[in-house]
Amino acid sequence: QVQLVQSGAEVKKPGASVKVSCKASGYTFTSYGISWVRQAPGQGLEWMGWISAYNGNTNFAQKLQGRVTMTTDTSTSAAYMELRSLRSDDTAVYYCARDLGSTAGFEPQYYWGQGTLVTVSS
Amino acid sequence: QSVLTQPPSVSGAPGQRVIISCTGSSSNIGAGYDVHWYQQVPGTAPKLLIYGNSNRPSGVPDRFSGSKSGTSASLAITGLQAEDEADYYCQSYDSSLSRGVFGTGTKVTVL
């Protein structure tokens, strides 16, 4: 069965960086894209970006451009999201999620990781 | 601020039908991009409920249905059950932002 297992909770100081991992299993990793979605406490879902596990192409939300990096390691079937220059409003649960299909268009997210809480506090 | 607007809350008695709207614009829903719906029980990851406007993934009860018209989409829940109490989000693609976008979210309460 398809599983996405994320790394554990993190506490970071403002200005620091965080790197969240997402280990995939149960499918051919390079056949589907991975999206990252975050949710601040008590708030809605925010789409952060997407990476193709096939060729590494990425698409990020403009507000995060310059601060976020998304990568994959096909040898370990893992995806990574690094966010730099952390601010208090980056405090959120960060989810990785696999695309439903593998079309060229925008795909919905079908399989989700369990979420990683990142707390930014001085 | 999201480009897809949903009502903050809807409620209904068990067995009733509720509808959640998702209003977009000519750069997302109105441009022909598909709408997807997610259900999120607080404290858990979202679950894909409807994809491609009206399709249900395997295992999703047929009490849930989706539709799209013009610049809006709707999620209908018929035969409301206590377990349907959750937050619901629509999602689409926005061509002016060149990225995926979520709706503002709707809390469904079963009275």
PDB file of C-alpha atoms in Angstrom:
ATOM      1  CA  GLN A   1       0.000   0.000   0.000  1.00  0.00           C
ATOM      2  CA  VAL A   2       1.087   3.550  -0.675  1.00  0.00           C
ATOM      3  CA  GLN A   3       2.598   5.311   2.328  1.00  0.00           C
ATOM      4  CA  LEU A   4       4.208   8.666   2.882  1.00  0.00           C
ATOM      5  CA  VAL A   5       6.072   8.942   6.170  1.00  0.00           C
ATOM      6  CA  GLN A   6       7.319  12.354   7.235  1.00  0.00           C
ATOM      7  CA  SER A   7      10.051  13.371   9.637  1.00  0.00           C
ATOM      8  CA  GLY A   8       9.294  14.460  13.170  1.00  0.00           C
ATOM      9  CA  ALA A   9       8.323  17.768  14.699  1.00  0.00           C
ATOM     10  CA  GLU A  10      10.809  20.623  14.695  1.00  0.00           C
ATOM     11  CA  VAL A  11      11.290  23.738  16.803  1.00  0.00           C
ATOM     12  CA  LYS A  12      13.295  26.496  15.155  1.00  0.00           C
ATOM     13  CA  LYS A  13      14.297  30.055  15.950  1.00  0.00           C
ATOM     14  CA  PRO A  14      13.392  32.930  13.654  1.00  0.00           C
ATOM     15  CA  GLY A  15      15.870  33.200  10.798  1.00  0.00           C
ATOM     16  CA  ALA A  16      16.790  29.522  10.887  1.00  0.00           C
ATOM     17  CA  SER A  17      16.045  26.865   8.267  1.00  0.00           C
ATOM     18  CA  VAL A  18      14.092  23.625   8.437  1.00  0.00           C
ATOM     19  CA  LYS A  19      14.171  20.598   6.164  1.00  0.00           C
ATOM     20  CA  VAL A  20      11.248  18.181   6.237  1.00  0.00           C
ATOM     21  CA  SER A  21      11.542  14.744   4.691  1.00  0.00           C
ATOM     22  CA  CYS A  22       8.847  12.562   3.159  1.00  0.00           C
ATOM     23  CA  LYS A  23       9.692   8.892   2.583  1.00  0.00           C
ATOM     24  CA  ALA A  24       7.482   7.203  -0.002  1.00  0.00           C
ATOM     25  CA  SER A  25       6.763   3.509  -0.423  1.00  0.00           C
ATOM     26  CA  GLY A  26       4.326   1.199  -2.177  1.00  0.00           C
ATOM     27  CA  TYR A  27       4.550   2.693  -5.675  1.00  0.00           C
ATOM     28  CA  THR A  28       7.007   3.683  -8.376  1.00  0.00           C
ATOM     29  CA  PHE A  29       8.361   6.908  -6.923  1.00  0.00           C
ATOM     30  CA  THR A  30       9.333   8.548 -10.209  1.00  0.00           C
ATOM     31  CA  SER A  31       5.857   8.128 -11.723  1.00  0.00           C
ATOM     32  CA  TYR A  32       4.094  10.765  -9.611  1.00  0.00           C
ATOM     33  CA  GLY A  33       4.619  14.299  -8.446  1.00  0.00           C
ATOM     34  CA  ILE A  34       4.753  15.366  -4.809  1.00  0.00           C
ATOM     35  CA  SER A  35       3.048  18.478  -3.480  1.00  0.00           C
ATOM     36  CA  TRP A  36       3.711  20.265  -0.209  1.00  0.00           C
ATOM     37  CA  VAL A  37       0.808  21.818   1.684  1.00  0.00           C
ATOM     38  CA  ARG A  38       0.917  23.627   5.004  1.00  0.00           C
ATOM     39  CA  GLN A  39      -1.662  24.549   7.598  1.00  0.00           C
ATOM     40  CA  ALA A  40      -1.088  27.193  10.249  1.00  0.00           C
ATOM     41  CA  PRO A  41      -2.786  26.614  13.619  1.00  0.00           C
ATOM     42  CA  GLY A  42      -6.538  27.074  13.251  1.00  0.00           C
ATOM     43  CA  GLN A  43      -6.172  28.121   9.615  1.00  0.00           C
ATOM     44  CA  GLY A  44      -6.917  26.633   6.216  1.00  0.00           C
ATOM     45  CA  LEU A  45      -4.783  24.700   3.772  1.00  0.00           C
ATOM     46  CA  GLU A  46      -2.077  26.502   1.814  1.00  0.00           C
ATOM     47  CA  TRP A  47      -0.551  24.950  -1.326  1.00  0.00           C
ATOM     48  CA  MET A  48       3.201  25.547  -1.165  1.00  0.00           C
ATOM     49  CA  GLY A  49       4.525  23.909  -4.267  1.00  0.00           C
ATOM     50  CA  TRP A  50       5.050  20.790  -6.339  1.00  0.00           C
ATOM     51  CA  ILE A  51       7.974  18.738  -7.567  1.00  0.00           C
ATOM     52  CA  SER A  52       8.101  16.132 -10.288  1.00  0.00           C
ATOM     53  CA  ALA A  53       9.755  13.015  -8.943  1.00  0.00           C
ATOM     54  CA  TYR A  54      10.506  12.110 -12.572  1.00  0.00           C
ATOM     55  CA  ASN A  55      12.660  15.072 -13.594  1.00  0.00           C
ATOM     56  CA  GLY A  56      12.822  17.409 -10.589  1.00  0.00           C
ATOM     57  CA  ASN A  57      10.778  20.189 -12.193  1.00  0.00           C
ATOM     58  CA  THR A  58       9.253  22.437  -9.562  1.00  0.00           C
ATOM     59  CA  ASN A  59       6.497  25.001  -9.171  1.00  0.00           C
ATOM     60  CA  PHE A  60       6.291  27.136  -6.026  1.00  0.00           C
ATOM     61  CA  ALA A  61       3.797  29.569  -4.568  1.00  0.00           C
ATOM     62  CA  GLN A  62       5.083  33.033  -5.363  1.00  0.00           C
ATOM     63  CA  LYS A  63       5.056  34.148  -1.739  1.00  0.00           C
ATOM     64  CA  LEU A  64       7.619  31.447  -0.920  1.00  0.00           C
ATOM     65  CA  GLN A  65       9.903  32.002  -3.922  1.00  0.00           C
ATOM     66  CA  GLY A  66      13.470  32.440  -2.787  1.00  0.00           C
ATOM     67  CA  ARG A  67      12.882  30.831   0.606  1.00  0.00           C
ATOM     68  CA  VAL A  68      11.796  27.314  -0.330  1.00  0.00           C
ATOM     69  CA  THR A  69      13.599  24.438  -2.004  1.00  0.00           C
ATOM     70  CA  MET A  70      11.983  21.145  -2.951  1.00  0.00           C
ATOM     71  CA  THR A  71      14.072  18.152  -3.928  1.00  0.00           C
ATOM     72  CA  THR A  72      13.772  14.422  -4.372  1.00  0.00           C
ATOM     73  CA  ASP A  73      16.169  11.519  -3.939  1.00  0.00           C
ATOM     74  CA  THR A  74      15.073   8.778  -6.308  1.00  0.00           C
ATOM     75  CA  SER A  75      17.551   6.317  -4.824  1.00  0.00           C
ATOM     76  CA  THR A  76      15.687   6.394  -1.511  1.00  0.00           C
ATOM     77  CA  SER A  77      12.211   7.398  -2.773  1.00  0.00           C
ATOM     78  CA  ALA A  78      12.222  10.463  -0.593  1.00  0.00           C
ATOM     79  CA  ALA A  79      11.133  14.059  -1.081  1.00  0.00           C
ATOM     80  CA  TYR A  80      12.418  17.028   0.860  1.00  0.00           C
ATOM     81  CA  MET A  81      11.157  20.532   1.526  1.00  0.00           C
ATOM     82  CA  GLU A  82      13.534  23.119   2.953  1.00  0.00           C
ATOM     83  CA  LEU A  83      12.262  26.486   4.136  1.00  0.00           C
ATOM     84  CA  ARG A  84      14.785  29.206   5.011  1.00  0.00           C
ATOM     85  CA  SER A  85      14.669  32.495   6.905  1.00  0.00           C
ATOM     86  CA  LEU A  86      11.885  31.173   9.095  1.00  0.00           C
ATOM     87  CA  ARG A  87       9.390  33.596  10.604  1.00  0.00           C
ATOM     88  CA  SER A  88       6.782  33.105  13.293  1.00  0.00           C
ATOM     89  CA  ASP A  89       4.050  32.930  10.662  1.00  0.00           C
ATOM     90  CA  ASP A  90       5.756  29.859   9.171  1.00  0.00           C
ATOM     91  CA  THR A  91       4.592  27.928  12.237  1.00  0.00           C
ATOM     92  CA  ALA A  92       2.373  25.253  10.743  1.00  0.00           C
ATOM     93  CA  VAL A  93       1.842  21.588  10.065  1.00  0.00           C
ATOM     94  CA  TYR A  94       3.585  20.728   6.807  1.00  0.00           C
ATOM     95  CA  TYR A  95       2.207  17.903   4.671  1.00  0.00           C
ATOM     96  CA  CYS A  96       3.653  16.100   1.692  1.00  0.00           C
ATOM     97  CA  ALA A  97       1.148  14.503  -0.651  1.00  0.00           C
ATOM     98  CA  ARG A  98       1.343  12.382  -3.791  1.00  0.00           C
ATOM     99  CA  ASP A  99      -0.540  13.233  -6.957  1.00  0.00           C
ATOM    100  CA  LEU A 100      -3.560  11.132  -7.824  1.00  0.00           C
ATOM    101  CA  GLY A 101      -2.416  10.625 -11.400  1.00  0.00           C
ATOM    102  CA  SER A 102       0.526  11.389 -13.606  1.00  0.00           C
ATOM    103  CA  THR A 103      -0.903  13.692 -16.250  1.00  0.00           C
ATOM    104  CA  ALA A 104       0.806  16.848 -17.448  1.00  0.00           C
ATOM    105  CA  GLY A 105      -1.818  19.023 -15.788  1.00  0.00           C
ATOM    106  CA  PHE A 106      -2.467  19.990 -12.192  1.00  0.00           C
ATOM    107  CA  GLU A 107      -3.272  16.851 -10.234  1.00  0.00           C
ATOM    108  CA  PRO A 108      -5.167  16.557  -6.950  1.00  0.00           C
ATOM    109  CA  GLN A 109      -3.370  15.079  -3.977  1.00  0.00           C
ATOM    110  CA  TYR A 110      -4.508  11.581  -3.092  1.00  0.00           C
ATOM    111  CA  TYR A 111      -2.029  10.098  -0.632  1.00  0.00           C
ATOM    112  CA  TRP A 112      -0.898  12.249   2.261  1.00  0.00           C
ATOM    113  CA  GLY A 113       1.845  12.087   4.840  1.00  0.00           C
ATOM    114  CA  GLN A 114       0.977  12.337   8.508  1.00  0.00           C
ATOM    115  CA  GLY A 115       2.172  15.932   8.747  1.00  0.00           C
ATOM    116  CA  THR A 116       5.144  17.563  10.442  1.00  0.00           C
ATOM    117  CA  LEU A 117       4.661  20.355  12.959  1.00  0.00           C
ATOM    118  CA  VAL A 118       7.220  23.117  12.551  1.00  0.00           C
ATOM    119  CA  THR A 119       7.208  25.672  15.343  1.00  0.00           C
ATOM    120  CA  VAL A 120       9.110  28.913  14.898  1.00  0.00           C
ATOM    121  CA  SER A 121       9.694  30.648  18.186  1.00  0.00           C
ATOM    122  CA  SER A 122      12.399  32.655  19.868  1.00  0.00           C
TER     123      SER A 122
ATOM    124  CA  GLN B   1      -6.247  35.526   1.081  1.00  0.00           C
ATOM    125  CA  SER B   2      -7.540  32.666  -1.055  1.00  0.00           C
ATOM    126  CA  VAL B   3      -8.822  33.118  -4.594  1.00  0.00           C
ATOM    127  CA  LEU B   4     -11.499  30.473  -3.962  1.00  0.00           C
ATOM    128  CA  THR B   5     -14.247  31.533  -1.565  1.00  0.00           C
ATOM    129  CA  GLN B   6     -16.313  29.137   0.532  1.00  0.00           C
ATOM    130  CA  PRO B   7     -18.900  29.783   3.255  1.00  0.00           C
ATOM    131  CA  PRO B   8     -17.266  29.544   6.698  1.00  0.00           C
ATOM    132  CA  SER B   9     -19.825  27.075   7.965  1.00  0.00           C
ATOM    133  CA  VAL B  10     -22.859  25.032   7.051  1.00  0.00           C
ATOM    134  CA  SER B  11     -24.957  22.803   9.251  1.00  0.00           C
ATOM    135  CA  GLY B  12     -27.709  20.265   8.985  1.00  0.00           C
ATOM    136  CA  ALA B  13     -29.545  17.605  10.897  1.00  0.00           C
ATOM    137  CA  PRO B  14     -28.736  13.937  10.379  1.00  0.00           C
ATOM    138  CA  GLY B  15     -30.227  12.713   7.124  1.00  0.00           C
ATOM    139  CA  GLN B  16     -30.462  16.156   5.581  1.00  0.00           C
ATOM    140  CA  ARG B  17     -28.682  17.477   2.499  1.00  0.00           C
ATOM    141  CA  VAL B  18     -26.132  20.254   2.685  1.00  0.00           C
ATOM    142  CA  ILE B  19     -24.340  22.053  -0.125  1.00  0.00           C
ATOM    143  CA  ILE B  20     -20.984  23.803   0.056  1.00  0.00           C
ATOM    144  CA  SER B  21     -20.192  26.383  -2.595  1.00  0.00           C
ATOM    145  CA  CYS B  22     -16.776  27.315  -3.966  1.00  0.00           C
ATOM    146  CA  THR B  23     -16.643  30.582  -5.886  1.00  0.00           C
ATOM    147  CA  GLY B  24     -13.689  31.355  -8.114  1.00  0.00           C
ATOM    148  CA  SER B  25     -12.970  33.496 -11.140  1.00  0.00           C
ATOM    149  CA  SER B  26     -12.054  33.475 -14.808  1.00  0.00           C
ATOM    150  CA  SER B  27      -8.450  32.541 -14.028  1.00  0.00           C
ATOM    151  CA  ASN B  28      -9.273  29.329 -12.181  1.00  0.00           C
ATOM    152  CA  ILE B  29     -12.639  27.562 -12.166  1.00  0.00           C
ATOM    153  CA  GLY B  30     -14.003  29.764 -14.948  1.00  0.00           C
ATOM    154  CA  ALA B  31     -10.961  28.988 -17.097  1.00  0.00           C
ATOM    155  CA  GLY B  32     -11.972  25.353 -17.167  1.00  0.00           C
ATOM    156  CA  TYR B  33      -9.608  23.985 -14.545  1.00  0.00           C
ATOM    157  CA  ASP B  34     -10.879  21.038 -12.569  1.00  0.00           C
ATOM    158  CA  VAL B  35     -12.130  21.404  -9.005  1.00  0.00           C
ATOM    159  CA  HIS B  36     -11.235  18.906  -6.304  1.00  0.00           C
ATOM    160  CA  TRP B  37     -12.670  18.574  -2.812  1.00  0.00           C
ATOM    161  CA  TYR B  38     -11.022  17.450   0.415  1.00  0.00           C
ATOM    162  CA  GLN B  39     -12.410  16.463   3.792  1.00  0.00           C
ATOM    163  CA  GLN B  40     -10.311  17.127   6.890  1.00  0.00           C
ATOM    164  CA  VAL B  41     -11.159  15.941  10.352  1.00  0.00           C
ATOM    165  CA  PRO B  42      -9.272  18.237  12.775  1.00  0.00           C
ATOM    166  CA  GLY B  43      -5.908  16.835  13.737  1.00  0.00           C
ATOM    167  CA  THR B  44      -5.658  14.580  10.694  1.00  0.00           C
ATOM    168  CA  ALA B  45      -4.417  14.905   7.131  1.00  0.00           C
ATOM    169  CA  PRO B  46      -6.879  15.945   4.426  1.00  0.00           C
ATOM    170  CA  LYS B  47      -8.623  13.228   2.444  1.00  0.00           C
ATOM    171  CA  LEU B  48      -9.444  13.545  -1.255  1.00  0.00           C
ATOM    172  CA  LEU B  49     -13.223  13.370  -1.554  1.00  0.00           C
ATOM    173  CA  ILE B  50     -13.976  14.459  -5.125  1.00  0.00           C
ATOM    174  CA  TYR B  51     -11.592  14.931  -8.043  1.00  0.00           C
ATOM    175  CA  GLY B  52     -12.098  16.253 -11.537  1.00  0.00           C
ATOM    176  CA  ASN B  53     -15.253  18.144 -10.496  1.00  0.00           C
ATOM    177  CA  SER B  54     -17.454  15.124  -9.912  1.00  0.00           C
ATOM    178  CA  ASN B  55     -15.462  11.912  -9.562  1.00  0.00           C
ATOM    179  CA  ARG B  56     -15.214   9.955  -6.327  1.00  0.00           C
ATOM    180  CA  PRO B  57     -12.089   8.006  -5.415  1.00  0.00           C
ATOM    181  CA  SER B  58     -12.601   4.411  -4.447  1.00  0.00           C
ATOM    182  CA  GLY B  59     -14.147   4.089  -1.011  1.00  0.00           C
ATOM    183  CA  VAL B  60     -15.844   7.489  -0.894  1.00  0.00           C
ATOM    184  CA  PRO B  61     -19.581   7.040  -0.308  1.00  0.00           C
ATOM    185  CA  ASP B  62     -21.942   8.155  -3.071  1.00  0.00           C
ATOM    186  CA  ARG B  63     -23.552  10.500  -0.530  1.00  0.00           C
ATOM    187  CA  PHE B  64     -20.844  12.913  -1.648  1.00  0.00           C
ATOM    188  CA  SER B  65     -21.189  14.515  -5.069  1.00  0.00           C
ATOM    189  CA  GLY B  66     -19.573  17.416  -6.863  1.00  0.00           C
ATOM    190  CA  SER B  67     -20.535  19.724  -9.674  1.00  0.00           C
ATOM    191  CA  LYS B  68     -19.156  22.741 -11.480  1.00  0.00           C
ATOM    192  CA  SER B  69     -20.727  25.558 -13.457  1.00  0.00           C
ATOM    193  CA  GLY B  70     -19.165  28.747 -14.735  1.00  0.00           C
ATOM    194  CA  THR B  71     -16.864  30.198 -12.110  1.00  0.00           C
ATOM    195  CA  SER B  72     -18.259  28.119  -9.231  1.00  0.00           C
ATOM    196  CA  ALA B  73     -18.370  24.583  -7.959  1.00  0.00           C
ATOM    197  CA  SER B  74     -20.413  22.792  -5.313  1.00  0.00           C
ATOM    198  CA  LEU B  75     -20.084  19.831  -3.018  1.00  0.00           C
ATOM    199  CA  ALA B  76     -23.295  18.168  -1.904  1.00  0.00           C
ATOM    200  CA  ILE B  77     -23.612  15.813   1.033  1.00  0.00           C
ATOM    201  CA  THR B  78     -26.868  13.898   1.148  1.00  0.00           C
ATOM    202  CA  GLY B  79     -28.046  11.789   4.056  1.00  0.00           C
ATOM    203  CA  LEU B  80     -25.821  13.750   6.432  1.00  0.00           C
ATOM    204  CA  GLN B  81     -24.181  11.614   9.107  1.00  0.00           C
ATOM    205  CA  ALA B  82     -22.401  12.468  12.346  1.00  0.00           C
ATOM    206  CA  GLU B  83     -19.114  11.267  10.853  1.00  0.00           C
ATOM    207  CA  ASP B  84     -19.381  13.919   8.120  1.00  0.00           C
ATOM    208  CA  GLU B  85     -18.632  16.613  10.678  1.00  0.00           C
ATOM    209  CA  ALA B  86     -15.335  18.013   9.401  1.00  0.00           C
ATOM    210  CA  ASP B  87     -13.732  20.832   7.430  1.00  0.00           C
ATOM    211  CA  TYR B  88     -14.096  20.790   3.656  1.00  0.00           C
ATOM    212  CA  TYR B  89     -11.836  22.494   1.128  1.00  0.00           C
ATOM    213  CA  CYS B  90     -12.142  23.000  -2.602  1.00  0.00           C
ATOM    214  CA  GLN B  91      -9.041  23.189  -4.776  1.00  0.00           C
ATOM    215  CA  SER B  92      -8.256  24.219  -8.319  1.00  0.00           C
ATOM    216  CA  TYR B  93      -5.463  25.660 -10.441  1.00  0.00           C
ATOM    217  CA  ASP B  94      -5.096  29.369 -11.060  1.00  0.00           C
ATOM    218  CA  SER B  95      -3.483  30.441 -14.321  1.00  0.00           C
ATOM    219  CA  SER B  96      -2.690  33.985 -13.221  1.00  0.00           C
ATOM    220  CA  LEU B  97      -0.867  32.703 -10.136  1.00  0.00           C
ATOM    221  CA  SER B  98       0.475  29.642 -11.993  1.00  0.00           C
ATOM    222  CA  ARG B  99      -0.137  27.422  -8.998  1.00  0.00           C
ATOM    223  CA  GLY B 100      -2.651  25.324  -7.143  1.00  0.00           C
ATOM    224  CA  VAL B 101      -5.053  27.110  -4.833  1.00  0.00           C
ATOM    225  CA  PHE B 102      -7.290  25.986  -1.991  1.00  0.00           C
ATOM    226  CA  GLY B 103     -10.601  27.430  -0.956  1.00  0.00           C
ATOM    227  CA  THR B 104     -11.088  29.182   2.366  1.00  0.00           C
ATOM    228  CA  GLY B 105     -12.622  26.086   3.905  1.00  0.00           C
ATOM    229  CA  THR B 106     -16.065  25.251   5.284  1.00  0.00           C
ATOM    230  CA  LYS B 107     -16.853  23.681   8.631  1.00  0.00           C
ATOM    231  CA  VAL B 108     -19.747  21.255   8.463  1.00  0.00           C
ATOM    232  CA  THR B 109     -21.659  20.752  11.693  1.00  0.00           C
ATOM    233  CA  VAL B 110     -24.164  17.943  12.176  1.00  0.00           C
ATOM    234  CA  LEU B 111     -26.850  19.204  14.518  1.00  0.00           C
TER     235      LEU B 111
END
